[in-house]
CSV table of C-alpha atoms in Angstrom, one decimal:
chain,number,residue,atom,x,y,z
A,1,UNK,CA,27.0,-45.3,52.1
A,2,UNK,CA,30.0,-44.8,50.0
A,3,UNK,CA,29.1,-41.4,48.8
A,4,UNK,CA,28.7,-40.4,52.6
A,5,UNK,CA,31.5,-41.9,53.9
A,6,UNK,CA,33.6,-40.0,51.6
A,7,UNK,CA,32.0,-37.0,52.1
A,8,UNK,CA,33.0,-37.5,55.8
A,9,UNK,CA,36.7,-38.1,56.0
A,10,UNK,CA,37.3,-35.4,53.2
A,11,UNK,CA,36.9,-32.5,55.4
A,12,UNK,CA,38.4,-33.3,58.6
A,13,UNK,CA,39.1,-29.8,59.5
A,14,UNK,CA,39.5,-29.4,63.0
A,15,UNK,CA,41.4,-26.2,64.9
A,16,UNK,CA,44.1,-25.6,67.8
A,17,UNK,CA,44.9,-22.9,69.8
A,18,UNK,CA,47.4,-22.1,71.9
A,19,UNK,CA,49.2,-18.5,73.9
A,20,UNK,CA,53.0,-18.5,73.7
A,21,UNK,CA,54.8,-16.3,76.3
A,22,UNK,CA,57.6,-14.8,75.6
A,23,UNK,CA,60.3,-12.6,78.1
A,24,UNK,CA,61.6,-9.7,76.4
A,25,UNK,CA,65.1,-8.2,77.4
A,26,UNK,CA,63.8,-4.7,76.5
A,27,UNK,CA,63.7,-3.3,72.7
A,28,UNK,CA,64.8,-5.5,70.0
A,29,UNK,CA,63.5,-8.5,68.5
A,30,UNK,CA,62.8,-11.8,69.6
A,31,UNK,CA,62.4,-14.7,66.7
A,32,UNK,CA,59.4,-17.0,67.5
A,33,UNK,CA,59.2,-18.7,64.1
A,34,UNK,CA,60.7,-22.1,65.8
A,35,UNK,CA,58.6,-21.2,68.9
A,36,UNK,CA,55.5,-21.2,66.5
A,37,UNK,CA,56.8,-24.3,64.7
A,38,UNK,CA,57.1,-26.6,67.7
A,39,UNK,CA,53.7,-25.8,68.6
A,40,UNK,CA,52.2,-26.5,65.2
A,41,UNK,CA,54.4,-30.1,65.7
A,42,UNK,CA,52.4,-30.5,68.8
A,43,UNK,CA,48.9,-29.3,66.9
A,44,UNK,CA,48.9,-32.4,64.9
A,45,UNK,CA,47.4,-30.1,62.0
A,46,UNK,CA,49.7,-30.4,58.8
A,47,UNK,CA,48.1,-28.0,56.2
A,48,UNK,CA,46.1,-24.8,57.2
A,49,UNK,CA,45.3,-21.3,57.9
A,50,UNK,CA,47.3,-19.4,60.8
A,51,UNK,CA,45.8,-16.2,62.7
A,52,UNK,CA,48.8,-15.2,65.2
A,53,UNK,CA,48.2,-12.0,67.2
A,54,UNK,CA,50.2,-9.9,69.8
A,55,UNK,CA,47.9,-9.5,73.0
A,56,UNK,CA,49.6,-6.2,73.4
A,57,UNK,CA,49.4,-2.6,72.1
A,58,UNK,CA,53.4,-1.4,72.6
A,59,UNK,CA,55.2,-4.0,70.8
A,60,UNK,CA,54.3,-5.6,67.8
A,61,UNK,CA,54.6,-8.4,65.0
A,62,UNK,CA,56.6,-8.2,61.7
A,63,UNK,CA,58.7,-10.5,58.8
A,64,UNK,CA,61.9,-9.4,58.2
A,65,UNK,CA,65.1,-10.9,57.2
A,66,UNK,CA,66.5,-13.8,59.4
A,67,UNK,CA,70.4,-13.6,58.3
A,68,UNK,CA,72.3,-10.4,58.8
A,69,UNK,CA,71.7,-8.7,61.9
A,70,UNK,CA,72.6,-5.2,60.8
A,71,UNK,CA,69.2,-5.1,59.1
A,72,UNK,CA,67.4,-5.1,62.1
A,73,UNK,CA,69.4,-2.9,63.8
A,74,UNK,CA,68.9,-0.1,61.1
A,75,UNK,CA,65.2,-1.1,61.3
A,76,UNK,CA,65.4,0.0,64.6
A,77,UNK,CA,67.7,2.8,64.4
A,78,UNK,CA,65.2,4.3,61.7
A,79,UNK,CA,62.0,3.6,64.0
A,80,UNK,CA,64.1,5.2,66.9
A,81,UNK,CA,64.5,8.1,65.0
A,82,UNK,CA,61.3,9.0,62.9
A,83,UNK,CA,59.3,8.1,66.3
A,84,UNK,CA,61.4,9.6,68.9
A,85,UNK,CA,60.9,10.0,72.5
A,86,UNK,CA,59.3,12.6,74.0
A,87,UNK,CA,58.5,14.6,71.2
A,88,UNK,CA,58.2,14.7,67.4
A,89,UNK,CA,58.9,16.9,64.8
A,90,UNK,CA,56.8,17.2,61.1
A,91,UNK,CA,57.5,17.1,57.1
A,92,UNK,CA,55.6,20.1,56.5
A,93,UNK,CA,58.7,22.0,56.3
A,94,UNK,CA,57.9,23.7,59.8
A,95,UNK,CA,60.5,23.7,62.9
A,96,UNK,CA,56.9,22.0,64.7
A,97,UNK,CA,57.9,20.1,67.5
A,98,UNK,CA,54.9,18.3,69.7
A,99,UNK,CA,55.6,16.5,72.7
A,100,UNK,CA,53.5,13.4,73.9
A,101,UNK,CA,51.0,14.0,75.9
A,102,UNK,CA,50.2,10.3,77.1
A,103,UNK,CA,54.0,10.3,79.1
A,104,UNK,CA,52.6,9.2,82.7
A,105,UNK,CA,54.0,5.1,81.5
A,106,UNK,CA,57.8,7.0,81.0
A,107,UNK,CA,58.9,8.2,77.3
A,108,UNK,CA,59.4,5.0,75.7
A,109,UNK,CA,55.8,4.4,76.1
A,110,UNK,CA,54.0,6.5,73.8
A,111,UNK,CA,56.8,6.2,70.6
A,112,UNK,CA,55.8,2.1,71.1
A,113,UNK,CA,52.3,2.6,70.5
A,114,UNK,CA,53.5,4.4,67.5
A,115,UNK,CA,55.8,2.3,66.2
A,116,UNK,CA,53.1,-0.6,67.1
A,117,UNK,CA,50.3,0.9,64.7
A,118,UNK,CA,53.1,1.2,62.3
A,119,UNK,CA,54.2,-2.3,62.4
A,120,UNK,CA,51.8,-5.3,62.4
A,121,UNK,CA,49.8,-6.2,65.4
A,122,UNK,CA,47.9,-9.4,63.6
A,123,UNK,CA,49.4,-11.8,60.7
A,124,UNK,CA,47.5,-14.6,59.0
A,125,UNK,CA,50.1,-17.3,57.6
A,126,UNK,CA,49.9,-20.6,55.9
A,127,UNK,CA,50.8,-24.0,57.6
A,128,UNK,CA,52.0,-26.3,54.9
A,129,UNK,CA,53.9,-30.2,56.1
A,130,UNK,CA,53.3,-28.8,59.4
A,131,UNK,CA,55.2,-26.1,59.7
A,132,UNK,CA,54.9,-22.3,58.4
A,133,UNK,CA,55.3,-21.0,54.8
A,134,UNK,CA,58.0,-18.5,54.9
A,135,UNK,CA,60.5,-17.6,52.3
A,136,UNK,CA,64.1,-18.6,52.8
A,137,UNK,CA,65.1,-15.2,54.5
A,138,UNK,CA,62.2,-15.0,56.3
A,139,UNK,CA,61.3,-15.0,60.2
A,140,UNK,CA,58.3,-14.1,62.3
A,141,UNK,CA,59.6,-11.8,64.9
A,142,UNK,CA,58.2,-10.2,68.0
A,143,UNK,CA,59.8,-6.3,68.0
A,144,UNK,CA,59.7,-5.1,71.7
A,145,UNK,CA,59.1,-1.6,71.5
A,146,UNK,CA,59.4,-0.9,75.6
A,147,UNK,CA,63.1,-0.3,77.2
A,148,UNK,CA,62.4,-2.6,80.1
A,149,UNK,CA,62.2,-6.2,80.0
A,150,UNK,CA,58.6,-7.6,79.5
A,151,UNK,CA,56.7,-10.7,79.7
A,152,UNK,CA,55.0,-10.6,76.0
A,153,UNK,CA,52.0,-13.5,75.3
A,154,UNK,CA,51.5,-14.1,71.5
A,155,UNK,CA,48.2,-16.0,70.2
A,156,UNK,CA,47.8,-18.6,67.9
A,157,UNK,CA,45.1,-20.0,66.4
A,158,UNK,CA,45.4,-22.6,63.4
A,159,UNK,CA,42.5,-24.1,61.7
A,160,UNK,CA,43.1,-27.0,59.1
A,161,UNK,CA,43.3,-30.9,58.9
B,1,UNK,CA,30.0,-47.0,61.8
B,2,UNK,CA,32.1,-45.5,64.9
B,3,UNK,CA,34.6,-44.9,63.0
B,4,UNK,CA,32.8,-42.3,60.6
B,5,UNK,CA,30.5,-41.2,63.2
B,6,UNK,CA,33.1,-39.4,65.1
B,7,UNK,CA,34.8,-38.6,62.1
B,8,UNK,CA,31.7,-36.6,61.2
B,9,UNK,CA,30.8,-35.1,64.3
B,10,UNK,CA,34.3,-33.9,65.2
B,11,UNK,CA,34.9,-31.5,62.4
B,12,UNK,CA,31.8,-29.5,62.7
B,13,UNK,CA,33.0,-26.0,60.9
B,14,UNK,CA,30.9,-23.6,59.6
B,15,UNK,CA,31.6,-20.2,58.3
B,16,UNK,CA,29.7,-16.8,58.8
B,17,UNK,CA,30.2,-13.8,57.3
B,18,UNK,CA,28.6,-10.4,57.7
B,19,UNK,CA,29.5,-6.5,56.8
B,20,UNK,CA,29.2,-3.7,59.3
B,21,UNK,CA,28.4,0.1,58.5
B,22,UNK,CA,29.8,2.7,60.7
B,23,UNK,CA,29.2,6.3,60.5
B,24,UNK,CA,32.2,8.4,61.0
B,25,UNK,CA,32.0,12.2,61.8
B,26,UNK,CA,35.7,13.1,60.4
B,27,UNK,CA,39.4,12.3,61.5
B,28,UNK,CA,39.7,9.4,64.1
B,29,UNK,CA,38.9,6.3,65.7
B,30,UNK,CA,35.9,4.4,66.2
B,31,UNK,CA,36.5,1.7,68.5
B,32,UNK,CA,34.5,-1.6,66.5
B,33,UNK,CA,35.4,-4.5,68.8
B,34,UNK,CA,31.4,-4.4,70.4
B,35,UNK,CA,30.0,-4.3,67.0
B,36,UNK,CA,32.5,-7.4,66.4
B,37,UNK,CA,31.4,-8.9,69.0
B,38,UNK,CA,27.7,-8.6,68.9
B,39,UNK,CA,28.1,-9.7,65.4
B,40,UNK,CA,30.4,-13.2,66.6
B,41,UNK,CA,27.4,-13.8,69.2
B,42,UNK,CA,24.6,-14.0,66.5
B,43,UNK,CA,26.8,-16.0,64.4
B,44,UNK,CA,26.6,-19.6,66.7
B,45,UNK,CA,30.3,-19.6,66.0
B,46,UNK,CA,32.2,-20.3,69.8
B,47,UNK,CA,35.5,-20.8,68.3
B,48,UNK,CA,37.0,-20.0,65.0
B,49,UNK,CA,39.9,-17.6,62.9
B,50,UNK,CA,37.9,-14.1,61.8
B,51,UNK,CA,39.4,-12.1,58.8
B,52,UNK,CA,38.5,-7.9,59.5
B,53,UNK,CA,38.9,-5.7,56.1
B,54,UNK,CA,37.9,-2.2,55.7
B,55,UNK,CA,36.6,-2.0,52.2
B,56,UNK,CA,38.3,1.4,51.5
B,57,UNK,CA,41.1,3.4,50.9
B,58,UNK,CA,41.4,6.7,53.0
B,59,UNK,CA,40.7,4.4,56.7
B,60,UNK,CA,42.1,1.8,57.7
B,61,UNK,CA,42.1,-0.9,60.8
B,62,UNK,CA,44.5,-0.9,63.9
B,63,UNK,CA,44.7,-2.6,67.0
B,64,UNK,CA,45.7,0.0,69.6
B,65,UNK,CA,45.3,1.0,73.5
B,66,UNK,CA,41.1,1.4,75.0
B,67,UNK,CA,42.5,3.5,78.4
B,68,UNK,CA,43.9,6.6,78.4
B,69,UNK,CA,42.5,8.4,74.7
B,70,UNK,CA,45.4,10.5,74.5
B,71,UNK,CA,47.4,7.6,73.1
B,72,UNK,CA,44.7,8.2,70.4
B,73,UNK,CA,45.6,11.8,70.3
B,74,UNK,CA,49.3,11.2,69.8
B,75,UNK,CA,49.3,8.6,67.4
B,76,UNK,CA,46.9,10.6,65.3
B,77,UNK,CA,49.3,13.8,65.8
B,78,UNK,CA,52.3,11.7,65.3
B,79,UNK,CA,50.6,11.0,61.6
B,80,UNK,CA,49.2,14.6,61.4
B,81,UNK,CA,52.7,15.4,61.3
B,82,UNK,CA,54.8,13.0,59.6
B,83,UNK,CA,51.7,12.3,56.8
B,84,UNK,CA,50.8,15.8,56.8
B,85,UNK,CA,48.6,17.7,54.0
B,86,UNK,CA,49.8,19.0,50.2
B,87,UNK,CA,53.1,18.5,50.3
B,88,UNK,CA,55.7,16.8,52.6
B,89,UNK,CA,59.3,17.1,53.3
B,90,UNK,CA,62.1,13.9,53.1
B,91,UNK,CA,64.4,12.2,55.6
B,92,UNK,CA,67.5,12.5,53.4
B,93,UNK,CA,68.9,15.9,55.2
B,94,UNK,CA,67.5,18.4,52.0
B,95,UNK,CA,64.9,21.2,52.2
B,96,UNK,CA,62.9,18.9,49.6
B,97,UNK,CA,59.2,19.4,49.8
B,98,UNK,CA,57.2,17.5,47.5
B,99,UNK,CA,53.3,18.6,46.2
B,100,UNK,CA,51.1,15.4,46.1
B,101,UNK,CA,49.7,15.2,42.5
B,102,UNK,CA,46.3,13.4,43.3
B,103,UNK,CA,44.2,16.8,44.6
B,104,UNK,CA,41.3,16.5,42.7
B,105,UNK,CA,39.5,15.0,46.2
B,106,UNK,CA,41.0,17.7,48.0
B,107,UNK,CA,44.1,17.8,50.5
B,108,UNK,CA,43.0,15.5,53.3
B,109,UNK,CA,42.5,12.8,51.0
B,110,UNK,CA,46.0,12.1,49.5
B,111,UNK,CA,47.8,11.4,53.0
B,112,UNK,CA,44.7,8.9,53.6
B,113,UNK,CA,45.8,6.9,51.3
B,114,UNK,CA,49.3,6.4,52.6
B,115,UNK,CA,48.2,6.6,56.4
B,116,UNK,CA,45.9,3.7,55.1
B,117,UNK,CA,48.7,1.7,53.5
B,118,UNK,CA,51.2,2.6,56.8
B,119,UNK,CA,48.7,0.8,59.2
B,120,UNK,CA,46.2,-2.3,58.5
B,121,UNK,CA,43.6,-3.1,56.2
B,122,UNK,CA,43.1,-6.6,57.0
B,123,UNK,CA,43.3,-7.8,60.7
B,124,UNK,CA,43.3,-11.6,61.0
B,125,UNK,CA,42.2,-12.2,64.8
B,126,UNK,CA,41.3,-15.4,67.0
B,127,UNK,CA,37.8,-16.0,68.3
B,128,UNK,CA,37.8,-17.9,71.6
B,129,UNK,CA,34.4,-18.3,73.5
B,130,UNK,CA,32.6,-16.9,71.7
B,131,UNK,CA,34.4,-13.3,71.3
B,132,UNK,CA,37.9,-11.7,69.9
B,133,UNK,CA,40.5,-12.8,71.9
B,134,UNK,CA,42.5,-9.6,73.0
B,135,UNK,CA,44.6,-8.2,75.5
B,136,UNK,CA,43.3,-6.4,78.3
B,137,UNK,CA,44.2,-3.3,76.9
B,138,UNK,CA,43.1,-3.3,73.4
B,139,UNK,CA,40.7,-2.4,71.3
B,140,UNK,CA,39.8,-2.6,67.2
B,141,UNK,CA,39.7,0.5,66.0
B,142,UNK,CA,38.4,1.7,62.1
B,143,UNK,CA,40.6,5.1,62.0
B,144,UNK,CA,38.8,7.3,59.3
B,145,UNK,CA,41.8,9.5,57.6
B,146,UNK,CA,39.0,12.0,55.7
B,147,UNK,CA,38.3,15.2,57.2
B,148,UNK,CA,34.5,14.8,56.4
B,149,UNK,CA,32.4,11.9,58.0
B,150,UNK,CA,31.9,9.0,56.0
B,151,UNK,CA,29.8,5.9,55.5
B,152,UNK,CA,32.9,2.6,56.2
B,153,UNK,CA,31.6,-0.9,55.5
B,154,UNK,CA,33.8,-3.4,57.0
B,155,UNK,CA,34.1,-6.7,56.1
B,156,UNK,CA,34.1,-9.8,58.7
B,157,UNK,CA,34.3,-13.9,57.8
B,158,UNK,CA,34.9,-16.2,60.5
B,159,UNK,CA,35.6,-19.9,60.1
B,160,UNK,CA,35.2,-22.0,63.1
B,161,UNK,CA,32.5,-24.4,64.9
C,1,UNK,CA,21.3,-42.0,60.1
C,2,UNK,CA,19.4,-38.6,58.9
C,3,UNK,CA,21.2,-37.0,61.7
C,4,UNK,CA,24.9,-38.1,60.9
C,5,UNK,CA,24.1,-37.6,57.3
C,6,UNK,CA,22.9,-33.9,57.9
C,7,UNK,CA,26.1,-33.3,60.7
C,8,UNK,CA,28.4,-35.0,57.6
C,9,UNK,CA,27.4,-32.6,54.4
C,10,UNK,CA,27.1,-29.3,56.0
C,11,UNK,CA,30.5,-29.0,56.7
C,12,UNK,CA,31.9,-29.4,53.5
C,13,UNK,CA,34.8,-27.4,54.3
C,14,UNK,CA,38.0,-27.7,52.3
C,15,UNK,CA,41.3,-25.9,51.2
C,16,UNK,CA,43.5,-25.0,48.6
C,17,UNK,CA,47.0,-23.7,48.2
C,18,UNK,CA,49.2,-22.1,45.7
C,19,UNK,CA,52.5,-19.7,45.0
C,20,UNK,CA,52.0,-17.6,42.2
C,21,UNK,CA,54.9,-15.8,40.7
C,22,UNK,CA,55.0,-12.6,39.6
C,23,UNK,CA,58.0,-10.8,37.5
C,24,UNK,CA,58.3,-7.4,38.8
C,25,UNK,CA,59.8,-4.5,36.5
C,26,UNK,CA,61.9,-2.8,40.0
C,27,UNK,CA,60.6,-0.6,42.1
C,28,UNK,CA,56.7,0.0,41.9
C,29,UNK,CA,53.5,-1.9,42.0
C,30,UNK,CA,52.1,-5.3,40.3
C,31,UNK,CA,48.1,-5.4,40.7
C,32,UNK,CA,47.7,-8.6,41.6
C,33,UNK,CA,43.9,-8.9,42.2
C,34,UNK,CA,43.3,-10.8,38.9
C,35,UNK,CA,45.8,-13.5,39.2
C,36,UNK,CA,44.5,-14.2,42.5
C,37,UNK,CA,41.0,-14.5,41.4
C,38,UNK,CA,41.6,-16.3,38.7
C,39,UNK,CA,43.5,-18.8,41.1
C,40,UNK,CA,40.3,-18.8,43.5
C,41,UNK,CA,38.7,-19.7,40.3
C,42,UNK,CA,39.9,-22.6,39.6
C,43,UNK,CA,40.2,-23.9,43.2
C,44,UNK,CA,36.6,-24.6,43.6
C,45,UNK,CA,36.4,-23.2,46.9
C,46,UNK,CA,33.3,-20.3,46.6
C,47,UNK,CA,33.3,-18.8,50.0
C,48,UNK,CA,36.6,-18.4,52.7
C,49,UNK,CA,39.2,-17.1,54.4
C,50,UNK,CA,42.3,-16.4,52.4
C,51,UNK,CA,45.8,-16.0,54.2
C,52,UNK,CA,48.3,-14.0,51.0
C,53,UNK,CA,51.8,-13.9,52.3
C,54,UNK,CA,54.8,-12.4,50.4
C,55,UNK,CA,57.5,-15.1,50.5
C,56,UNK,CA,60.4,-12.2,50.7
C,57,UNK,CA,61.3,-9.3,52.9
C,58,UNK,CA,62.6,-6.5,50.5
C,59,UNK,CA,58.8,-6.3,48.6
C,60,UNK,CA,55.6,-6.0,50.5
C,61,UNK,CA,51.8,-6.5,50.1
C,62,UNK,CA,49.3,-3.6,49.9
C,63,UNK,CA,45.4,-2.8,49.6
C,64,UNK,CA,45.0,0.3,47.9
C,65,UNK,CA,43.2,2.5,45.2
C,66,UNK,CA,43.2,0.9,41.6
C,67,UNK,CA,41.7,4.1,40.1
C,68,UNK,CA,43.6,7.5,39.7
C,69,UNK,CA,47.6,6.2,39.1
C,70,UNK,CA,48.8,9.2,40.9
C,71,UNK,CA,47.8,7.7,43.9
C,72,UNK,CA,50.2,5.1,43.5
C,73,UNK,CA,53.1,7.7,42.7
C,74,UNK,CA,52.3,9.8,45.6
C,75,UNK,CA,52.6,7.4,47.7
C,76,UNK,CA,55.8,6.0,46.1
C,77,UNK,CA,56.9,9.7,46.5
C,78,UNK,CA,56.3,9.7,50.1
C,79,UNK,CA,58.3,6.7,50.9
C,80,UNK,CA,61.3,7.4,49.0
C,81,UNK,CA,61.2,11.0,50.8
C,82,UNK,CA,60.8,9.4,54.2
C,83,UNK,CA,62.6,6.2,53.8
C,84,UNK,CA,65.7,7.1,51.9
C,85,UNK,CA,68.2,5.4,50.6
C,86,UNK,CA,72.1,5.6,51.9
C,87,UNK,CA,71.2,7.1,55.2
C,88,UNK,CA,68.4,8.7,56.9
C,89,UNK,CA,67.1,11.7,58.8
C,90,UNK,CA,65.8,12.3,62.4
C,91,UNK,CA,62.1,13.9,63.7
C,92,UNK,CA,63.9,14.9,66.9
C,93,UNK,CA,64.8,18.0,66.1
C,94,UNK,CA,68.2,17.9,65.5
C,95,UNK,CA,70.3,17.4,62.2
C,96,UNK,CA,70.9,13.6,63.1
C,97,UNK,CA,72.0,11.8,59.9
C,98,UNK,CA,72.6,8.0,60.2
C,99,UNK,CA,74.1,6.0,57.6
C,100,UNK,CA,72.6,2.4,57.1
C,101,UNK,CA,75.5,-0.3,57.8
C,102,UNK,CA,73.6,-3.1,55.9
C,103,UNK,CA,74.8,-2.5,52.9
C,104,UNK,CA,76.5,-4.7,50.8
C,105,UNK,CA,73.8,-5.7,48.8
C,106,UNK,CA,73.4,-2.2,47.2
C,107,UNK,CA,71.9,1.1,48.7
C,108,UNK,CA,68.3,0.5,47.6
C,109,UNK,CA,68.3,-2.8,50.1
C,110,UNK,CA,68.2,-1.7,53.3
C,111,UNK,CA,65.2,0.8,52.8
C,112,UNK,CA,63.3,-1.7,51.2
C,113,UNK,CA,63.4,-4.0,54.0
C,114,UNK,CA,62.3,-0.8,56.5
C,115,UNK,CA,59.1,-0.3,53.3
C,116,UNK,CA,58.4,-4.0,54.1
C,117,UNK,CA,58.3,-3.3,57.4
C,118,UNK,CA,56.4,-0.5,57.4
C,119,UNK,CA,53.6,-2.1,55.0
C,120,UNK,CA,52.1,-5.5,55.0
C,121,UNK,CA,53.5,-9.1,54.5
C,122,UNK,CA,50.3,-10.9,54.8
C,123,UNK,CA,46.8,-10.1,54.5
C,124,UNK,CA,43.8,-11.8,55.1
C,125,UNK,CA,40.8,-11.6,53.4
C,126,UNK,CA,37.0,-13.2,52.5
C,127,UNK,CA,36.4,-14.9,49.5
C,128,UNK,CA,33.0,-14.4,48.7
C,129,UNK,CA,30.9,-15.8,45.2
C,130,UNK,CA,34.2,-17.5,44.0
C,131,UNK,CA,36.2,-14.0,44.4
C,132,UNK,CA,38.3,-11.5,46.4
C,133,UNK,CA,35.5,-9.6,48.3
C,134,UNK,CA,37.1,-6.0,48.0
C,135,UNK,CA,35.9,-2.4,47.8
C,136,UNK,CA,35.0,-0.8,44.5
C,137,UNK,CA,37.9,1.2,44.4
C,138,UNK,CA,40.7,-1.3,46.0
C,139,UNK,CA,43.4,-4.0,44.6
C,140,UNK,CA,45.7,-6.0,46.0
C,141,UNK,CA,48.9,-4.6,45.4
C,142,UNK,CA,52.5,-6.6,45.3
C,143,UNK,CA,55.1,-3.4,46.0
C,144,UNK,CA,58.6,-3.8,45.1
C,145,UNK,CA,60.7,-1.9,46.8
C,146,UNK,CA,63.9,-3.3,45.0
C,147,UNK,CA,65.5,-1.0,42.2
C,148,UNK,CA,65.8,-3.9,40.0
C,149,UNK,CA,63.7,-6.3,38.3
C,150,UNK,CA,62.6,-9.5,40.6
C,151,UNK,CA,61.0,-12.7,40.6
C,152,UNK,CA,58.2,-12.7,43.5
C,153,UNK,CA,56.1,-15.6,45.2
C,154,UNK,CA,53.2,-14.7,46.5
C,155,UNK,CA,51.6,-17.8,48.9
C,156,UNK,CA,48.3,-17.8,49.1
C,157,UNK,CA,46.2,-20.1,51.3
C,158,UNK,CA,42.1,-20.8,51.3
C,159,UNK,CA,39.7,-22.4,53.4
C,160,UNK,CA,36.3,-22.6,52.9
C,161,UNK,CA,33.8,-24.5,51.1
């Protein structure tokens, strides 16, 4: 009985899942690290694996650092101006420039699909005294890559005990 | 004996784990999230986190838009252009135009590589129901960077009950 | 009891943490496949998911190819050309230069923040037969994107049995 019982309560893995929504004021970025940690809180699961994933293919996921805002505004300012609007240029040392040809959502829309393949649409963190492991500069934000305002739902799926 | 019956019967997880072969004909996408699902069906796994990781170098994963394919066309002209072949240009206002040294695979294979570390190699995803959990408009795409078609294995795990 | 006992030792799953440290020489790339299986080694977990996580924002984590060493330059190469340091171009056709403001902690920061950004901060992969289950011709790459010599944590995070 002993040996079973043990074997038992070791692994009391269990999962939770949850969708955060999240209104967007139009490009920028939007911090959801304490969003994600108040829901792990809630989870009741201290230690484990998390899958988060943006249900959307024009904005996007990414780390960056949490303390002066000037580096995320040159982040953007260098994503404005490598993916433009309306039309790109090359680095093959031609004057090539190609316009969109997906422009029926407006001319923000096909540089945020762009800048979402660029960025990270999926991260897989680790939950450790119930909340996430980040470094001390770090925060999970949600980079809005559309001019309007949006309603934007994050997924978030932690398995552990 | 309550106790550690529902302490057993709760935490049912279970892992599965598979690898998927896709036959590329050349430059583009192959949209994978059927295959992943077909896979996530036989697996008896309803609910779980799944780690996706193309075992190459010269492809790579992304998560982009399944409607209108010129999104497709853009993003992979967009990377055409700014990626492009033997040699590239810089962002620092010179006439700089830099020869890649790896050739000996030929001149499409270089700017795999970095399109391949610009976008994903691992996607870290939720299963809910027995299936990915995405947004209405997305898709999983392996995006093959060779000119030539390939044999790509990807790699899926999920952990779950 | 031949039931419960069955439903208790099949899921035998478990997990295992650790931060391993890595002294990086400035900018370029630490292969750090080898440390991390000689971590999964020891943790006596065979087969799982593993989250990796770079605890910082100005170095990043890539997959890439651990054979020909000119891969790795090349795509240093590109990055420097396209993400410069002081100020940066435009693709939009005009002769747009933009100086970054974030710069007080030296002119190599702010472009390795945009690198980071532009790469990977986590990855998640499958464990398979007590190792990393990775292509033939790929390793796990910590990038620095720092001029100078750093210390780097590396989380990583594994469940599985």
């Amino acid at each position: 009985m002993n040996r079973q019982a043990s074997l038992c309560i070791r692994p009391n893995m269990k999962q939770a899942l949850c969708e955060l929504a999240f209104e967007t004021s139009g490009k920028g970025f939007t911090n959801i690290t304490a969003d994600l940690n108040a829901w792990i809180a809630k989870s009741g699961i201290r230690t484990g694996i998390l899958a988060v994933h943006v249900k959307h293919t024009s904005c996007s996921l990414t780390i960056n650092e949490n303390a002066d805002p000037r580096v995320l505004d040159d982040l953007a300012a260098w994503m404005e101006a490598v993916v433009p609007q309306v039309a790109h240029g090359a680095l093959d040392g031609s004057d090539f420039l190609r316009r969109y040809r997906h422009d029926d959502e407006g001319p923000d829309d096909m540089p945020a699909h762009i800048r979402s393949a660029l960025t990270s649409q999926t991260l897989s963190l680790s939950v450790v005294d119930g909340e996430l492991l980040l470094g001390i500069w770090q925060a999970v934000y949600l980079w809005e890559h559309r001019s309007r305002p949006q309603c934007r739902r994050v997924a978030a799926h932690l398995v552990g005990e």
